[in-house]
PDB file of C-alpha atoms in Angstrom:
ATOM      1  CA  UNK Y 241     131.381  83.482  67.561  1.00 57.00           C
ATOM      2  CA  UNK Y 242     134.643  85.255  66.615  1.00 83.00           C
ATOM      3  CA  UNK Y 243     133.378  88.403  68.303  1.00 81.00           C
ATOM      4  CA  UNK Y 244     132.565  86.342  71.461  1.00 88.00           C
ATOM      5  CA  UNK Y 245     136.143  85.028  71.632  1.00 89.00           C
ATOM      6  CA  UNK Y 246     137.590  88.509  70.883  1.00 86.00           C
ATOM      7  CA  UNK Y 247     135.784  89.945  73.822  1.00 88.00           C
ATOM      8  CA  UNK Y 248     137.013  87.004  76.072  1.00 91.00           C
ATOM      9  CA  UNK Y 249     140.604  87.714  74.955  1.00 91.00           C
ATOM     10  CA  UNK Y 250     140.170  91.423  75.432  1.00 88.00           C
ATOM     11  CA  UNK Y 251     139.139  90.942  79.101  1.00 91.00           C
ATOM     12  CA  UNK Y 252     141.463  88.052  79.912  1.00 93.00           C
ATOM     13  CA  UNK Y 253     144.052  90.070  81.741  1.00 94.00           C
ATOM     14  CA  UNK Y 254     141.322  91.834  83.761  1.00 93.00           C
ATOM     15  CA  UNK Y 255     139.777  88.519  84.638  1.00 95.00           C
ATOM     16  CA  UNK Y 256     143.114  87.135  85.929  1.00 96.00           C
ATOM     17  CA  UNK Y 257     143.791  90.195  88.045  1.00 96.00           C
ATOM     18  CA  UNK Y 258     140.359  90.264  89.626  1.00 96.00           C
ATOM     19  CA  UNK Y 259     140.601  86.468  90.282  1.00 96.00           C
ATOM     20  CA  UNK Y 260     143.852  86.909  92.021  1.00 96.00           C
ATOM     21  CA  UNK Y 261     142.284  89.720  94.050  1.00 95.00           C
ATOM     22  CA  UNK Y 262     139.438  87.451  95.082  1.00 96.00           C
ATOM     23  CA  UNK Y 263     141.780  84.587  96.118  1.00 95.00           C
ATOM     24  CA  UNK Y 264     143.889  86.933  98.187  1.00 94.00           C
ATOM     25  CA  UNK Y 265     140.828  88.535  99.767  1.00 93.00           C
ATOM     26  CA  UNK Y 266     139.476  85.099 100.928  1.00 94.00           C
ATOM     27  CA  UNK Y 267     142.875  83.673 101.909  1.00 92.00           C
ATOM     28  CA  UNK Y 268     144.053  86.843 103.688  1.00 90.00           C
ATOM     29  CA  UNK Y 269     140.715  87.379 105.454  1.00 86.00           C
ATOM     30  CA  UNK Y 270     140.378  83.900 106.806  1.00 88.00           C
ATOM     31  CA  UNK Y 271     144.051  83.841 107.851  1.00 85.00           C
ATOM     32  CA  UNK Y 272     143.117  86.586 110.259  1.00 80.00           C
ATOM     33  CA  UNK Y 273     140.423  84.334 111.692  1.00 79.00           C
ATOM     34  CA  UNK Y 274     143.049  81.794 112.377  1.00 71.00           C
ATOM     35  CA  UNK Y 275     144.945  84.342 114.482  1.00 69.00           C
ATOM     36  CA  UNK Y 276     141.778  85.484 116.310  1.00 67.00           C
ATOM     37  CA  UNK Y 277     140.179  82.105 116.769  1.00 58.00           C
ATOM     38  CA  UNK Y 278     141.167  81.907 120.533  1.00 56.00           C
ATOM     39  CA  UNK Y 279     139.839  85.405 121.204  1.00 53.00           C
ATOM     40  CA  UNK Y 280     136.646  85.211 119.237  1.00 50.00           C
ATOM     41  CA  UNK Y 281     134.421  86.113 122.191  1.00 53.00           C
ATOM     42  CA  UNK Y 282     136.693  89.116 122.958  1.00 61.00           C
ATOM     43  CA  UNK Y 283     136.295  90.230 119.321  1.00 61.00           C
ATOM     44  CA  UNK Y 284     132.506  89.943 119.673  1.00 62.00           C
ATOM     45  CA  UNK Y 285     132.616  92.144 122.766  1.00 61.00           C
ATOM     46  CA  UNK Y 286     134.904  94.698 121.035  1.00 55.00           C
ATOM     47  CA  UNK Y 287     132.644  94.873 118.007  1.00 60.00           C
ATOM     48  CA  UNK Y 288     129.586  95.291 120.196  1.00 58.00           C
ATOM     49  CA  UNK Y 289     131.207  98.222 121.895  1.00 54.00           C
ATOM     50  CA  UNK Y 290     131.847 100.104 118.629  1.00 56.00           C
ATOM     51  CA  UNK Y 291     129.536 102.747 117.267  1.00 53.00           C
ATOM     52  CA  UNK Y 292     126.739 101.351 115.226  1.00 60.00           C
ATOM     53  CA  UNK Y 293     127.984 103.083 112.105  1.00 58.00           C
ATOM     54  CA  UNK Y 294     131.289 101.213 112.314  1.00 58.00           C
ATOM     55  CA  UNK Y 295     129.436  97.883 112.905  1.00 58.00           C
ATOM     56  CA  UNK Y 296     127.346  98.572 109.779  1.00 59.00           C
ATOM     57  CA  UNK Y 297     130.295  99.465 107.570  1.00 59.00           C
ATOM     58  CA  UNK Y 298     132.286  96.423 108.803  1.00 59.00           C
ATOM     59  CA  UNK Y 299     129.255  94.113 108.252  1.00 56.00           C
ATOM     60  CA  UNK Y 300     129.365  92.513 111.751  1.00 55.00           C
ATOM     61  CA  UNK Y 301     125.822  92.994 112.753  1.00 59.00           C
ATOM     62  CA  UNK Y 302     124.471  89.864 114.537  1.00 64.00           C
ATOM     63  CA  UNK Y 303     127.260  87.634 113.217  1.00 72.00           C
ATOM     64  CA  UNK Y 304     129.333  85.637 115.743  1.00 74.00           C
ATOM     65  CA  UNK Y 305     133.003  86.343 114.988  1.00 74.00           C
ATOM     66  CA  UNK Y 306     134.088  83.344 117.166  1.00 74.00           C
ATOM     67  CA  UNK Y 307     132.722  81.007 114.565  1.00 81.00           C
ATOM     68  CA  UNK Y 308     134.177  80.319 111.135  1.00 85.00           C
ATOM     69  CA  UNK Y 309     130.804  80.877 109.508  1.00 85.00           C
ATOM     70  CA  UNK Y 310     130.255  84.245 111.304  1.00 83.00           C
ATOM     71  CA  UNK Y 311     133.708  85.419 110.420  1.00 85.00           C
ATOM     72  CA  UNK Y 312     133.215  84.323 106.760  1.00 90.00           C
ATOM     73  CA  UNK Y 313     129.844  86.123 106.739  1.00 88.00           C
ATOM     74  CA  UNK Y 314     131.691  89.454 107.522  1.00 86.00           C
ATOM     75  CA  UNK Y 315     134.255  88.698 104.793  1.00 90.00           C
ATOM     76  CA  UNK Y 316     131.446  87.841 102.385  1.00 92.00           C
ATOM     77  CA  UNK Y 317     130.211  91.492 102.466  1.00 89.00           C
ATOM     78  CA  UNK Y 318     133.542  92.659 100.991  1.00 90.00           C
ATOM     79  CA  UNK Y 319     133.525  89.888  98.461  1.00 95.00           C
ATOM     80  CA  UNK Y 320     130.035  90.999  97.274  1.00 95.00           C
ATOM     81  CA  UNK Y 321     131.311  94.606  96.904  1.00 94.00           C
ATOM     82  CA  UNK Y 322     134.337  93.494  95.053  1.00 95.00           C
ATOM     83  CA  UNK Y 323     132.622  91.185  92.596  1.00 97.00           C
ATOM     84  CA  UNK Y 324     129.694  93.510  91.902  1.00 97.00           C
ATOM     85  CA  UNK Y 325     132.071  96.391  91.162  1.00 96.00           C
ATOM     86  CA  UNK Y 326     133.871  94.011  88.695  1.00 96.00           C
ATOM     87  CA  UNK Y 327     130.504  93.042  87.215  1.00 97.00           C
ATOM     88  CA  UNK Y 328     129.309  96.669  86.835  1.00 96.00           C
ATOM     89  CA  UNK Y 329     132.498  97.885  85.282  1.00 95.00           C
ATOM     90  CA  UNK Y 330     132.689  94.912  82.994  1.00 95.00           C
ATOM     91  CA  UNK Y 331     129.089  95.405  81.840  1.00 94.00           C
ATOM     92  CA  UNK Y 332     129.672  99.147  81.104  1.00 93.00           C
ATOM     93  CA  UNK Y 333     133.150  98.730  79.482  1.00 91.00           C
ATOM     94  CA  UNK Y 334     132.298  95.796  77.224  1.00 89.00           C
ATOM     95  CA  UNK Y 335     129.579  97.820  75.549  1.00 86.00           C
ATOM     96  CA  UNK Y 336     131.086 101.250  75.324  1.00 82.00           C
ATOM     97  CA  UNK Y 337     134.707 100.356  74.700  1.00 75.00           C
ATOM     98  CA  UNK Y 338     134.249 100.605  70.924  1.00 66.00           C
ATOM     99  CA  UNK Y 339     134.033 104.367  71.334  1.00 65.00           C
ATOM    100  CA  UNK Y 340     136.904 104.453  73.825  1.00 62.00           C
ATOM    101  CA  UNK Y 341     139.203 102.391  71.656  1.00 58.00           C
ATOM    102  CA  UNK Y 342     138.081 103.815  68.285  1.00 56.00           C
ATOM    103  CA  UNK Y 343     137.187 100.395  66.983  1.00 53.00           C
ATOM    104  CA  UNK Y 344     133.586 101.088  66.177  1.00 52.00           C
ATOM    105  CA  UNK Y 345     134.377 101.384  62.489  1.00 52.00           C
ATOM    106  CA  UNK Y 346     136.041  97.969  62.485  1.00 52.00           C
ATOM    107  CA  UNK Y 347     133.093  96.434  64.285  1.00 56.00           C
ATOM    108  CA  UNK Y 348     130.402  98.027  62.001  1.00 55.00           C
ATOM    109  CA  UNK Y 349     132.256  96.907  58.890  1.00 56.00           C
ATOM    110  CA  UNK Y 350     131.587  93.261  59.781  1.00 61.00           C
ATOM    111  CA  UNK Y 351     128.569  91.472  58.285  1.00 61.00           C
ATOM    112  CA  UNK Y 352     126.893  90.982  61.675  1.00 73.00           C
ATOM    113  CA  UNK Y 353     123.791  92.502  63.092  1.00 78.00           C
ATOM    114  CA  UNK Y 354     123.690  94.751  66.163  1.00 79.00           C
ATOM    115  CA  UNK Y 355     121.698  92.050  67.988  1.00 83.00           C
ATOM    116  CA  UNK Y 356     124.417  89.527  67.437  1.00 86.00           C
ATOM    117  CA  UNK Y 357     127.097  92.024  68.484  1.00 84.00           C
ATOM    118  CA  UNK Y 358     125.495  92.768  71.793  1.00 89.00           C
ATOM    119  CA  UNK Y 359     124.645  89.175  72.383  1.00 91.00           C
ATOM    120  CA  UNK Y 360     128.331  88.219  71.942  1.00 89.00           C
ATOM    121  CA  UNK Y 361     129.305  90.937  74.338  1.00 91.00           C
ATOM    122  CA  UNK Y 362     126.774  89.841  76.912  1.00 94.00           C
ATOM    123  CA  UNK Y 363     127.797  86.230  76.570  1.00 95.00           C
ATOM    124  CA  UNK Y 364     131.483  87.083  77.108  1.00 95.00           C
ATOM    125  CA  UNK Y 365     130.528  89.141  80.125  1.00 96.00           C
ATOM    126  CA  UNK Y 366     128.454  86.196  81.599  1.00 97.00           C
ATOM    127  CA  UNK Y 367     131.416  83.873  81.155  1.00 97.00           C
ATOM    128  CA  UNK Y 368     133.699  86.333  83.045  1.00 97.00           C
ATOM    129  CA  UNK Y 369     131.397  86.858  86.034  1.00 97.00           C
ATOM    130  CA  UNK Y 370     130.636  83.185  86.214  1.00 97.00           C
ATOM    131  CA  UNK Y 371     134.392  82.360  86.355  1.00 97.00           C
ATOM    132  CA  UNK Y 372     134.828  84.951  89.092  1.00 97.00           C
ATOM    133  CA  UNK Y 373     131.956  83.446  91.063  1.00 97.00           C
ATOM    134  CA  UNK Y 374     133.252  79.900  90.643  1.00 97.00           C
ATOM    135  CA  UNK Y 375     136.821  80.911  91.665  1.00 97.00           C
ATOM    136  CA  UNK Y 376     135.313  82.648  94.732  1.00 97.00           C
ATOM    137  CA  UNK Y 377     133.321  79.580  95.559  1.00 97.00           C
ATOM    138  CA  UNK Y 378     136.144  77.131  95.253  1.00 96.00           C
ATOM    139  CA  UNK Y 379     138.613  79.275  97.147  1.00 96.00           C
ATOM    140  CA  UNK Y 380     136.052  79.853  99.926  1.00 95.00           C
ATOM    141  CA  UNK Y 381     135.349  76.090 100.175  1.00 94.00           C
ATOM    142  CA  UNK Y 382     138.940  75.129 100.427  1.00 94.00           C
ATOM    143  CA  UNK Y 383     140.102  77.985 102.796  1.00 92.00           C
ATOM    144  CA  UNK Y 384     137.075  77.895 105.066  1.00 92.00           C
ATOM    145  CA  UNK Y 385     137.222  74.162 105.392  1.00 89.00           C
ATOM    146  CA  UNK Y 386     140.932  74.571 106.437  1.00 88.00           C
ATOM    147  CA  UNK Y 387     139.983  76.692 109.339  1.00 86.00           C
ATOM    148  CA  UNK Y 388     136.675  74.875 110.125  1.00 84.00           C
ATOM    149  CA  UNK Y 389     136.879  72.352 112.913  1.00 81.00           C
ATOM    150  CA  UNK Y 390     133.062  71.954 113.373  1.00 73.00           C
ATOM    151  CA  UNK Y 391     130.036  71.218 111.246  1.00 77.00           C
ATOM    152  CA  UNK Y 392     130.466  71.715 107.526  1.00 82.00           C
ATOM    153  CA  UNK Y 393     129.112  75.028 106.207  1.00 88.00           C
ATOM    154  CA  UNK Y 394     129.524  74.082 102.523  1.00 91.00           C
ATOM    155  CA  UNK Y 395     125.759  74.364 101.832  1.00 91.00           C
ATOM    156  CA  UNK Y 396     125.752  77.854 103.367  1.00 92.00           C
ATOM    157  CA  UNK Y 397     128.649  78.945 101.205  1.00 94.00           C
ATOM    158  CA  UNK Y 398     127.042  77.635  98.080  1.00 94.00           C
ATOM    159  CA  UNK Y 399     123.826  79.490  98.996  1.00 94.00           C
ATOM    160  CA  UNK Y 400     125.816  82.730  99.585  1.00 95.00           C
ATOM    161  CA  UNK Y 401     127.553  82.291  96.168  1.00 96.00           C
ATOM    162  CA  UNK Y 402     124.176  81.914  94.448  1.00 96.00           C
ATOM    163  CA  UNK Y 403     123.022  85.169  95.957  1.00 96.00           C
ATOM    164  CA  UNK Y 404     126.292  86.825  94.992  1.00 97.00           C
ATOM    165  CA  UNK Y 405     125.833  85.648  91.359  1.00 98.00           C
ATOM    166  CA  UNK Y 406     122.457  87.159  91.173  1.00 97.00           C
ATOM    167  CA  UNK Y 407     123.844  90.413  92.418  1.00 97.00           C
ATOM    168  CA  UNK Y 408     126.670  90.173  89.852  1.00 98.00           C
ATOM    169  CA  UNK Y 409     124.037  89.608  87.098  1.00 98.00           C
ATOM    170  CA  UNK Y 410     121.996  92.594  88.294  1.00 98.00           C
ATOM    171  CA  UNK Y 411     124.971  95.054  88.276  1.00 97.00           C
ATOM    172  CA  UNK Y 412     126.451  93.702  85.087  1.00 97.00           C
ATOM    173  CA  UNK Y 413     123.198  94.221  83.169  1.00 97.00           C
ATOM    174  CA  UNK Y 414     122.722  97.687  84.827  1.00 97.00           C
ATOM    175  CA  UNK Y 415     126.134  98.403  83.433  1.00 95.00           C
ATOM    176  CA  UNK Y 416     125.316  97.275  79.876  1.00 95.00           C
ATOM    177  CA  UNK Y 417     121.978  99.162  79.987  1.00 95.00           C
ATOM    178  CA  UNK Y 418     123.745 102.417  81.024  1.00 95.00           C
ATOM    179  CA  UNK Y 419     126.501 101.956  78.440  1.00 91.00           C
ATOM    180  CA  UNK Y 420     123.884 101.329  75.683  1.00 90.00           C
ATOM    181  CA  UNK Y 421     122.172 104.654  76.539  1.00 90.00           C
ATOM    182  CA  UNK Y 422     125.352 106.763  77.072  1.00 84.00           C
ATOM    183  CA  UNK Y 423     128.097 106.598  74.380  1.00 73.00           C
ATOM    184  CA  UNK Y 424     130.775 108.118  76.743  1.00 75.00           C
ATOM    185  CA  UNK Y 425     132.596 105.094  78.198  1.00 72.00           C
ATOM    186  CA  UNK Y 426     133.886 106.992  81.210  1.00 79.00           C
ATOM    187  CA  UNK Y 427     130.391 108.360  82.072  1.00 86.00           C
ATOM    188  CA  UNK Y 428     128.808 104.942  81.632  1.00 88.00           C
ATOM    189  CA  UNK Y 429     131.343 103.297  83.962  1.00 89.00           C
ATOM    190  CA  UNK Y 430     131.227 106.141  86.538  1.00 91.00           C
ATOM    191  CA  UNK Y 431     127.396 106.036  86.587  1.00 94.00           C
ATOM    192  CA  UNK Y 432     127.334 102.257  86.926  1.00 94.00           C
ATOM    193  CA  UNK Y 433     129.688 102.123  89.790  1.00 94.00           C
ATOM    194  CA  UNK Y 434     128.078 105.187  91.334  1.00 94.00           C
ATOM    195  CA  UNK Y 435     124.663 103.422  91.472  1.00 95.00           C
ATOM    196  CA  UNK Y 436     126.426 100.409  93.058  1.00 95.00           C
ATOM    197  CA  UNK Y 437     128.104 102.494  95.758  1.00 94.00           C
ATOM    198  CA  UNK Y 438     124.997 104.424  96.445  1.00 95.00           C
ATOM    199  CA  UNK Y 439     122.914 101.258  97.006  1.00 95.00           C
ATOM    200  CA  UNK Y 440     125.683  99.911  99.225  1.00 93.00           C
ATOM    201  CA  UNK Y 441     125.801 103.023 101.311  1.00 91.00           C
ATOM    202  CA  UNK Y 442     122.004 102.937 101.533  1.00 92.00           C
ATOM    203  CA  UNK Y 443     122.173  99.441 102.999  1.00 90.00           C
ATOM    204  CA  UNK Y 444     124.641 100.642 105.590  1.00 86.00           C
ATOM    205  CA  UNK Y 445     122.388 103.522 106.527  1.00 87.00           C
ATOM    206  CA  UNK Y 446     119.385 101.209 106.836  1.00 88.00           C
ATOM    207  CA  UNK Y 447     121.428  99.040 109.270  1.00 82.00           C
ATOM    208  CA  UNK Y 448     122.048 102.134 111.342  1.00 81.00           C
ATOM    209  CA  UNK Y 449     118.375 103.367 111.373  1.00 80.00           C
ATOM    210  CA  UNK Y 450     115.567 100.815 111.538  1.00 79.00           C
ATOM    211  CA  UNK Y 451     113.035 103.557 110.857  1.00 85.00           C
ATOM    212  CA  UNK Y 452     113.968 103.555 107.166  1.00 89.00           C
ATOM    213  CA  UNK Y 453     113.993  99.814 106.877  1.00 87.00           C
ATOM    214  CA  UNK Y 454     111.300 100.077 104.211  1.00 89.00           C
ATOM    215  CA  UNK Y 455     114.017 101.338 101.835  1.00 92.00           C
ATOM    216  CA  UNK Y 456     115.655  97.876 101.830  1.00 92.00           C
ATOM    217  CA  UNK Y 457     113.807  96.981  98.661  1.00 93.00           C
ATOM    218  CA  UNK Y 458     115.742  99.734  96.854  1.00 94.00           C
ATOM    219  CA  UNK Y 459     119.183  98.252  97.607  1.00 94.00           C
ATOM    220  CA  UNK Y 460     120.228  94.834  96.277  1.00 95.00           C
ATOM    221  CA  UNK Y 461     122.811  94.555  99.075  1.00 93.00           C
ATOM    222  CA  UNK Y 462     119.908  93.746 101.430  1.00 92.00           C
ATOM    223  CA  UNK Y 463     118.465  90.973  99.309  1.00 95.00           C
ATOM    224  CA  UNK Y 464     120.958  88.168 100.194  1.00 93.00           C
ATOM    225  CA  UNK Y 465     122.577  89.125 103.414  1.00 89.00           C
ATOM    226  CA  UNK Y 466     124.972  86.753 105.022  1.00 88.00           C
ATOM    227  CA  UNK Y 467     123.558  87.348 108.520  1.00 83.00           C
ATOM    228  CA  UNK Y 468     120.164  86.086 107.280  1.00 85.00           C
ATOM    229  CA  UNK Y 469     121.331  83.152 105.184  1.00 87.00           C
ATOM    230  CA  UNK Y 470     123.894  81.906 107.635  1.00 83.00           C
ATOM    231  CA  UNK Y 471     121.262  81.865 110.392  1.00 79.00           C
ATOM    232  CA  UNK Y 472     119.219  79.234 108.665  1.00 78.00           C
ATOM    233  CA  UNK Y 473     117.330  81.578 106.380  1.00 78.00           C
ATOM    234  CA  UNK Y 474     116.585  81.151 102.701  1.00 87.00           C
ATOM    235  CA  UNK Y 475     116.030  83.362  99.673  1.00 93.00           C
ATOM    236  CA  UNK Y 476     112.982  85.525 100.063  1.00 93.00           C
ATOM    237  CA  UNK Y 477     110.684  85.372  97.095  1.00 95.00           C
ATOM    238  CA  UNK Y 478     110.159  89.137  96.982  1.00 96.00           C
ATOM    239  CA  UNK Y 479     113.810  89.753  96.665  1.00 96.00           C
ATOM    240  CA  UNK Y 480     114.263  87.091  94.050  1.00 96.00           C
ATOM    241  CA  UNK Y 481     111.452  88.583  91.998  1.00 97.00           C
ATOM    242  CA  UNK Y 482     112.871  92.095  92.333  1.00 97.00           C
ATOM    243  CA  UNK Y 483     116.239  90.889  91.201  1.00 97.00           C
ATOM    244  CA  UNK Y 484     114.645  89.233  88.135  1.00 97.00           C
ATOM    245  CA  UNK Y 485     112.733  92.420  87.453  1.00 97.00           C
ATOM    246  CA  UNK Y 486     115.883  94.483  87.439  1.00 97.00           C
ATOM    247  CA  UNK Y 487     117.784  91.963  85.228  1.00 97.00           C
ATOM    248  CA  UNK Y 488     115.058  91.597  82.686  1.00 97.00           C
ATOM    249  CA  UNK Y 489     114.460  95.381  82.495  1.00 97.00           C
ATOM    250  CA  UNK Y 490     118.145  96.027  82.128  1.00 97.00           C
ATOM    251  CA  UNK Y 491     118.469  93.461  79.369  1.00 97.00           C
ATOM    252  CA  UNK Y 492     115.483  95.023  77.499  1.00 96.00           C
ATOM    253  CA  UNK Y 493     117.059  98.495  77.795  1.00 96.00           C
ATOM    254  CA  UNK Y 494     120.446  97.115  76.644  1.00 94.00           C
ATOM    255  CA  UNK Y 495     119.041  95.516  73.479  1.00 93.00           C
ATOM    256  CA  UNK Y 496     116.597  98.346  72.577  1.00 93.00           C
ATOM    257  CA  UNK Y 497     119.069 101.153  73.023  1.00 90.00           C
ATOM    258  CA  UNK Y 498     122.046  99.360  71.452  1.00 86.00           C
ATOM    259  CA  UNK Y 499     120.036  98.729  68.337  1.00 83.00           C
ATOM    260  CA  UNK Y 500     119.239 102.541  68.128  1.00 78.00           C
ATOM    261  CA  UNK Y 501     122.570 104.063  69.077  1.00 70.00           C
ATOM    262  CA  UNK Y 502     124.891 105.617  66.567  1.00 63.00           C
ATOM    263  CA  UNK Y 503     128.483 104.530  67.308  1.00 56.00           C
ATOM    264  CA  UNK Y 504     131.230 107.082  66.960  1.00 52.00           C
ATOM    265  CA  UNK Y 505     133.628 105.977  64.265  1.00 45.00           C
TER     266      UNK Y 505
END
């Protein structure tokens, strides 16, 4: 339990900074909607006239920017990228930081098993990404409601946050798995974020070219899209199962390789 709280304290500053970033992202993004509210249809026409590549990168797609839900749907894409980067970096850093900080000798001198060590680290990571998710949810509910003068979209926001949390779990455990295999902390972090950015770019390319839509199963950013969930859609079973497969596989790799690795002391 002491190791669990040690990890929480070690990442406290990072958690605060990322939380502030999320709050400013939601508040700042939605404040722009307040300024564009009267020209929403003009914004839709402007976005429609843009090249498809820009539409894909900006996440507009079929979303209606004249509505608060459509505008938040665009903002949600950037929130997902932000929170999953945090999750991937956290997962990689929390496992490999003993080599980076030269504290492996201190850790190994404690009368605790490798299994307990990695469990404490994973538990601390889960607390961090859960807090980020809850802060994003609460901020979104408050800010969106402030600008919303129509039907409540609280259930839609909650559904989006559930999807975001699943993505956070996926990339966090991908990070822990990679860090358990690679002892180099910089390499683990770079590879984790590299995989994330590659899958994000793949989702953008898929939006640009419908002929490669079959590749959507290889990018988690297509699993819980705002344009699908905000239009009355629900979680698709195949995407939920793929997410669980990635999470469970990454957890298995994390525990198996962490038990075998030789920490540099």
